[in-house]
PDB file of C-alpha atoms in Angstrom:
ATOM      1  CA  UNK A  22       0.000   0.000   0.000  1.00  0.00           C
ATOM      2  CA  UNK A  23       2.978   2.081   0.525  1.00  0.00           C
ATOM      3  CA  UNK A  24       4.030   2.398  -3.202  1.00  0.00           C
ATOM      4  CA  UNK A  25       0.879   3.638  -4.430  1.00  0.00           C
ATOM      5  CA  UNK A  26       0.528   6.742  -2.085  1.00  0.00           C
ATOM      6  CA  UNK A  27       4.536   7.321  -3.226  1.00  0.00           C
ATOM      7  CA  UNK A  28       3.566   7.245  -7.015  1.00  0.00           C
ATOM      8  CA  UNK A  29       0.274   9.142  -7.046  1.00  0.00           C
ATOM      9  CA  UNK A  30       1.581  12.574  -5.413  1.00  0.00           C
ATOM     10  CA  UNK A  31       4.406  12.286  -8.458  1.00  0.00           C
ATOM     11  CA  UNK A  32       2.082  11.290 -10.975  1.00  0.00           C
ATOM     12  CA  UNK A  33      -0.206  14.469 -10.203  1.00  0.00           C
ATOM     13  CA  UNK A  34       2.537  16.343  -9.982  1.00  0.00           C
ATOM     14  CA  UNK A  35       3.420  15.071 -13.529  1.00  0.00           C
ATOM     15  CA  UNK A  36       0.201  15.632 -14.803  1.00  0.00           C
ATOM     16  CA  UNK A  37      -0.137  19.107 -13.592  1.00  0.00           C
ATOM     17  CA  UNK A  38       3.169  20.252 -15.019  1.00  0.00           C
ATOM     18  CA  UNK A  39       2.002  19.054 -18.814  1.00  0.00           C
ATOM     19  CA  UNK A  40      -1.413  20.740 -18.208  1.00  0.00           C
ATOM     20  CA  UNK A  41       0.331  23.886 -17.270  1.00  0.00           C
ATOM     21  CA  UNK A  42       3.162  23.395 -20.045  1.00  0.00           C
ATOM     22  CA  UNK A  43       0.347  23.494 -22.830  1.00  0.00           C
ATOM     23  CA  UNK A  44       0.410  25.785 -25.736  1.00  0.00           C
ATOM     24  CA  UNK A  45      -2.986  28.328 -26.193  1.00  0.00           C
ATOM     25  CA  UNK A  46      -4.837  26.930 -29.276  1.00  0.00           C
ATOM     26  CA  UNK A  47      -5.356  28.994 -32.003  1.00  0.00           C
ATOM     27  CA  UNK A  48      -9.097  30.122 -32.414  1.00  0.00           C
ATOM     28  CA  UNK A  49      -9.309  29.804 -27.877  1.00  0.00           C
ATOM     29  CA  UNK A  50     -10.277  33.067 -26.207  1.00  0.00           C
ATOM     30  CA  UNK A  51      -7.114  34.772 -25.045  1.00  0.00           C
ATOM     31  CA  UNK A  52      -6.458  35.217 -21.455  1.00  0.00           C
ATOM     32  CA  UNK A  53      -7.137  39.086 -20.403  1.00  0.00           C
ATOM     33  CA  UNK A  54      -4.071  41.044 -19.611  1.00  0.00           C
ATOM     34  CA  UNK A  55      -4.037  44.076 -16.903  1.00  0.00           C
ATOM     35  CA  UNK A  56      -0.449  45.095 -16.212  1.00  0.00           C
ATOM     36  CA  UNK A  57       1.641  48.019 -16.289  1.00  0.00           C
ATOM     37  CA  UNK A  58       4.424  48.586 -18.355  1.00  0.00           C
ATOM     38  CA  UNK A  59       8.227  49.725 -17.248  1.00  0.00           C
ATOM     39  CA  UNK A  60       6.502  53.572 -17.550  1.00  0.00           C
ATOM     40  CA  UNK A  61       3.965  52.731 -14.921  1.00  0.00           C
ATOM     41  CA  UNK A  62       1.204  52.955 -17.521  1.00  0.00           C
ATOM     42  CA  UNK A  63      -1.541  50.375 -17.712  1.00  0.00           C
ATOM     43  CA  UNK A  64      -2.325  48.115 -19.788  1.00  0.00           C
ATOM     44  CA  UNK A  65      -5.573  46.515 -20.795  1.00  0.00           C
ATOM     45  CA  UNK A  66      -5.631  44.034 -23.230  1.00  0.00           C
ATOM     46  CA  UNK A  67      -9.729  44.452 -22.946  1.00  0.00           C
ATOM     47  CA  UNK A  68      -9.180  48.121 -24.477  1.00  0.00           C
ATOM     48  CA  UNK A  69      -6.437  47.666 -26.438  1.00  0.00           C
ATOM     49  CA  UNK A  70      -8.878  44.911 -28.730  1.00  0.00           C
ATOM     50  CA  UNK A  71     -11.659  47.394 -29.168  1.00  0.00           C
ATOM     51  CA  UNK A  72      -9.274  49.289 -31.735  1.00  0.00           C
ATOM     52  CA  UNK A  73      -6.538  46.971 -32.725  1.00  0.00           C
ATOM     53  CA  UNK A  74      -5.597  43.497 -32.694  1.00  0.00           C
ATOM     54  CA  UNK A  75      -2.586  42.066 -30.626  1.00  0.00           C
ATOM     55  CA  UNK A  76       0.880  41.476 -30.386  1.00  0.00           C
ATOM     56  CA  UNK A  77       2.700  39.805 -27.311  1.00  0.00           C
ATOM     57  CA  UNK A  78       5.881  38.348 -27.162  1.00  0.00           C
ATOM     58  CA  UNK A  79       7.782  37.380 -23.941  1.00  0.00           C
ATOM     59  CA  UNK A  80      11.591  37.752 -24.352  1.00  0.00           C
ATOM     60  CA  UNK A  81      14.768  37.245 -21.982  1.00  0.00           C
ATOM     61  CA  UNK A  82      16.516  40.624 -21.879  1.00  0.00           C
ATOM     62  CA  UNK A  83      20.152  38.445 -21.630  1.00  0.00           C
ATOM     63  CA  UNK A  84      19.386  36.665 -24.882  1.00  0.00           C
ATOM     64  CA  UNK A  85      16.547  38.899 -26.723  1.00  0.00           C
ATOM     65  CA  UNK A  86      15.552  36.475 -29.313  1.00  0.00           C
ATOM     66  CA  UNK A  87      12.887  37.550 -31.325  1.00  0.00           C
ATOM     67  CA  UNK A  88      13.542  41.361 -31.064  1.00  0.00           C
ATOM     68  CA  UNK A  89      14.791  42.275 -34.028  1.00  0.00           C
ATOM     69  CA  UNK A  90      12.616  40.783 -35.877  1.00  0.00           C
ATOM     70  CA  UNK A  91       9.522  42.708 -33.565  1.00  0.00           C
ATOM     71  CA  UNK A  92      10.897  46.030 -34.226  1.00  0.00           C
ATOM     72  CA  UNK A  93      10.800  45.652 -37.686  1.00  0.00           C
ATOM     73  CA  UNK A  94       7.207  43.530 -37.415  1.00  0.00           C
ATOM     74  CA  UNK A  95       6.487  47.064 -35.495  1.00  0.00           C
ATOM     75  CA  UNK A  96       6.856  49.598 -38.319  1.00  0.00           C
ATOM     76  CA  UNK A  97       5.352  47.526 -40.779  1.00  0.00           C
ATOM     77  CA  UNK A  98       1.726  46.883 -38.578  1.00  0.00           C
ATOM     78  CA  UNK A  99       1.919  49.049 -35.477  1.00  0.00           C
ATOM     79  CA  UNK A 100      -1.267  51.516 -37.108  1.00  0.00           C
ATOM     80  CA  UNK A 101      -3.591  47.861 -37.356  1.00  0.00           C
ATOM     81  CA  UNK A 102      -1.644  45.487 -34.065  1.00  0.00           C
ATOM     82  CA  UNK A 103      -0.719  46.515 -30.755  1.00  0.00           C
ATOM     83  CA  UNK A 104       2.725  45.506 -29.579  1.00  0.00           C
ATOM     84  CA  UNK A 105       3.664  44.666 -25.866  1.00  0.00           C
ATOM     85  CA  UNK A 106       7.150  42.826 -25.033  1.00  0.00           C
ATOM     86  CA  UNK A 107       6.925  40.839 -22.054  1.00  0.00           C
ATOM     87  CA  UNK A 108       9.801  39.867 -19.658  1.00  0.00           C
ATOM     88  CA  UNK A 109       9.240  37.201 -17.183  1.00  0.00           C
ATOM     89  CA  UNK A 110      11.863  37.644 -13.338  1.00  0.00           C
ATOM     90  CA  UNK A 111      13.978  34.874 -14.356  1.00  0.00           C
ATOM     91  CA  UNK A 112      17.450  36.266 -13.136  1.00  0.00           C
ATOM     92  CA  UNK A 113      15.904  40.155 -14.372  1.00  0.00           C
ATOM     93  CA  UNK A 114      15.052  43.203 -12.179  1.00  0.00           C
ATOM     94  CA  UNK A 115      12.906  45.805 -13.081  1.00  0.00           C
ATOM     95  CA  UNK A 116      16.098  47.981 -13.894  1.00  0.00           C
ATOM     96  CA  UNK A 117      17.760  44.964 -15.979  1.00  0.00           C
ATOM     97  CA  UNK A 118      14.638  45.100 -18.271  1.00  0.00           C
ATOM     98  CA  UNK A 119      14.436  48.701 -18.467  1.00  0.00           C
ATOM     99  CA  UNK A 120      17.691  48.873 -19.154  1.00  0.00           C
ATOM    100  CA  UNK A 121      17.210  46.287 -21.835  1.00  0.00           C
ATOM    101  CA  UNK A 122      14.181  47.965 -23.699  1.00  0.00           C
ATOM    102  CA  UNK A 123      16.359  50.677 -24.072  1.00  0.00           C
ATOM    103  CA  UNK A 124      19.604  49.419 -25.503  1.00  0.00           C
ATOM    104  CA  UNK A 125      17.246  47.020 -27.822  1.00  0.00           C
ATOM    105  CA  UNK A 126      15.203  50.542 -29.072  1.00  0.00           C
ATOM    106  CA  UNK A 127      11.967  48.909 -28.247  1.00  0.00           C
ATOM    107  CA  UNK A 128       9.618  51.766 -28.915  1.00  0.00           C
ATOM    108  CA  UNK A 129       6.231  49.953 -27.689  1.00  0.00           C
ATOM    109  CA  UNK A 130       5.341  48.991 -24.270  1.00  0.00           C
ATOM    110  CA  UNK A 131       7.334  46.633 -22.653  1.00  0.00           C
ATOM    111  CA  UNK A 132       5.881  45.242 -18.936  1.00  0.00           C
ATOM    112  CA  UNK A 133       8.394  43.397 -16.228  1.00  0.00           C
ATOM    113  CA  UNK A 134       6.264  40.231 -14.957  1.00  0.00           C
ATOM    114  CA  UNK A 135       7.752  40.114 -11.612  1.00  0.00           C
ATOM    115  CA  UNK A 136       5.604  37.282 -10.333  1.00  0.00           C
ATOM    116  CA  UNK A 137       5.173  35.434 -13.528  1.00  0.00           C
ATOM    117  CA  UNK A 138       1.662  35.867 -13.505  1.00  0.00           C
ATOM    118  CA  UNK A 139       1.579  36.742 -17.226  1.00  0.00           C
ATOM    119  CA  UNK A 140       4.043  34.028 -18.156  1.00  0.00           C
ATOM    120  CA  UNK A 141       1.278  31.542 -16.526  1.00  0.00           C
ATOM    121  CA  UNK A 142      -1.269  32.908 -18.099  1.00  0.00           C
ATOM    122  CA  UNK A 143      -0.125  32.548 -21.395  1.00  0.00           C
ATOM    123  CA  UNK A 144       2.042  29.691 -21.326  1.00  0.00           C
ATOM    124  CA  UNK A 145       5.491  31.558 -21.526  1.00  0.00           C
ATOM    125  CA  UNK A 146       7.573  28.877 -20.029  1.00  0.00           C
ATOM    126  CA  UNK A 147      10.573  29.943 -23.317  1.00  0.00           C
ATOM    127  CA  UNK A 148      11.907  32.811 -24.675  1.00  0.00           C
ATOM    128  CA  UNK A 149      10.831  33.874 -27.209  1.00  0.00           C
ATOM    129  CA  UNK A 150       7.075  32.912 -27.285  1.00  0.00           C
ATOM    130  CA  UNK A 151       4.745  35.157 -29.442  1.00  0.00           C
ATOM    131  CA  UNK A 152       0.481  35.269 -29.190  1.00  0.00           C
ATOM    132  CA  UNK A 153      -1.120  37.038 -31.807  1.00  0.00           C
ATOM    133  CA  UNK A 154      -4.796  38.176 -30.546  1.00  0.00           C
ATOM    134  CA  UNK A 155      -7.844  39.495 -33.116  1.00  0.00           C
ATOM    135  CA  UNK A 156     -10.230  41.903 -32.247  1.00  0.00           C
ATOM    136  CA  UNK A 157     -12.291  39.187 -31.176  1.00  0.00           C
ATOM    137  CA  UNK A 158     -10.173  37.854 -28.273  1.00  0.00           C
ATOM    138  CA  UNK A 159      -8.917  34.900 -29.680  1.00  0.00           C
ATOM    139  CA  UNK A 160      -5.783  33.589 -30.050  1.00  0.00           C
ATOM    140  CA  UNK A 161      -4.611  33.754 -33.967  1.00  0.00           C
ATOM    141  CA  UNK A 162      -1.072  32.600 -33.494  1.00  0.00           C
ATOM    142  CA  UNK A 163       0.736  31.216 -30.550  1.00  0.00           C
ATOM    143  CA  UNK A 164       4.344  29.900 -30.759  1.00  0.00           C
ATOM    144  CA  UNK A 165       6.991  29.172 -27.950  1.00  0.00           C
ATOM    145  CA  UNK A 166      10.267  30.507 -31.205  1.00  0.00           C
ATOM    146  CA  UNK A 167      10.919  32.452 -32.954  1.00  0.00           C
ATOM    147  CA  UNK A 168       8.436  31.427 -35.620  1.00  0.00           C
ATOM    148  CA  UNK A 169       7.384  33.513 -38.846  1.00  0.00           C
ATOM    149  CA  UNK A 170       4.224  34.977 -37.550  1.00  0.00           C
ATOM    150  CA  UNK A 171       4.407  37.593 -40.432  1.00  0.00           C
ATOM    151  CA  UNK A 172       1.604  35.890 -42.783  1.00  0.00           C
ATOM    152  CA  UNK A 173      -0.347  36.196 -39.779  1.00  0.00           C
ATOM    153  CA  UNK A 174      -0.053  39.334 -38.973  1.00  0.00           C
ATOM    154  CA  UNK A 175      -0.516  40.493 -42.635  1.00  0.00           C
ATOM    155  CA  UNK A 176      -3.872  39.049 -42.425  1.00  0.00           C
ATOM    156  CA  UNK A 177      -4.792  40.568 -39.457  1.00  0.00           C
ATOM    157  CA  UNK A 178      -4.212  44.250 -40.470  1.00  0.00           C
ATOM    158  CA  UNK A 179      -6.003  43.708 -44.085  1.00  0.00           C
ATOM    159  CA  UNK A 180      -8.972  42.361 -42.461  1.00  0.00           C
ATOM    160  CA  UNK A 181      -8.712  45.358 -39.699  1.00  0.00           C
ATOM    161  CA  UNK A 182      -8.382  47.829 -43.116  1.00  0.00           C
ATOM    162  CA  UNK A 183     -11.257  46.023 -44.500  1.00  0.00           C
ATOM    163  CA  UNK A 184     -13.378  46.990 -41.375  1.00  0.00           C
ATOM    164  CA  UNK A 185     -12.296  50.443 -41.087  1.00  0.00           C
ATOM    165  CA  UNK A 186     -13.463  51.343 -44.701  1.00  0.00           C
ATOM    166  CA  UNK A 187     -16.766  49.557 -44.202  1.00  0.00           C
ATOM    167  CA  UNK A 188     -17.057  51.633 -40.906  1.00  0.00           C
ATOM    168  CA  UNK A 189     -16.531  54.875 -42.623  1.00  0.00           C
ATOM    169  CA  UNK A 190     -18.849  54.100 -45.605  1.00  0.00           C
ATOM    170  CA  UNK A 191     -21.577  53.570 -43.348  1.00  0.00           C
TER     171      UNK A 191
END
């Protein structure tokens, strides 16, 4: 009788780690993100998708995978997609990531998750992941790389264009 109440505590343990290690499914309602970025500005993800779709991606500030690539993501959609770099504790301080954002040239918001709160809630458990959101809440994209999400996000801001002229010509 002893073995089995050894191997069930490990086995739930096991079982909650892959529940918590899944990806977001593409086409699942996003979670809702309240923060503040580096600023001390809030953020609302609720707000921020009743104009524009949107962009997350969680990076390390020692090994900023996945930047580069952002910034130039940025000028191409930043009038049709919100952007908001995310940088779990780790080893990072607030000052490390500020510090970061700066020497990278991030110009969008960028929010410290101290507590890994975020990082739950999305899944986040590598640098870089990246969640695309629609309007509509839901998850249109969602990889743990540094994946191509450019196709993605091309469709995103025609379909936004498409609204906004069928807004104004009614």
């Amino acid at each position: 009788m002893m073995f089995f109440k050894m191997v069930l505590p490990v086995f739930t343990f096991s079982l909650a780690a892959a529940v918590a290690a899944a990806e977001l499914e593409s086409g699942s309602r996003a979670p809702v993100l309240y923060s503040e970025n580096i600023k001390g500005e809030a953020v609302n993800s609720e707000e921020i998708l009743k104009n524009k779709a949107l962009y997350l991606l969680f990076f390390d500030p020692y090994r900023p995978r996945g930047i580069s690539r952002s910034l130039a993501l940025y000028q191409q959609y930043k009038e049709q997609i919100e952007f908001i770099a995310l940088a779990p504790a780790m080893n990072s301080t607030l000052a490390t990531v500020t510090k970061a954002a700066n020497e990278l040239g991030i110009d969008y918001p960028v929010v410290f998750d101290e507590n890994h709160q975020i990082s739950r809630l999305f899944h986040a458990w590598h640098q870089p992941t990246q969640v695309l959101i629609g309007q509509d809440g839901k998850v249109k994209f969602y990889s743990q790389s540094a994946a191509d999400i450019q196709p993605q996000m091309a469709a995103l801001a025609f379909a936004g264009q498409e609204a906004a002229i069928k807004e104004k010509s009614e």
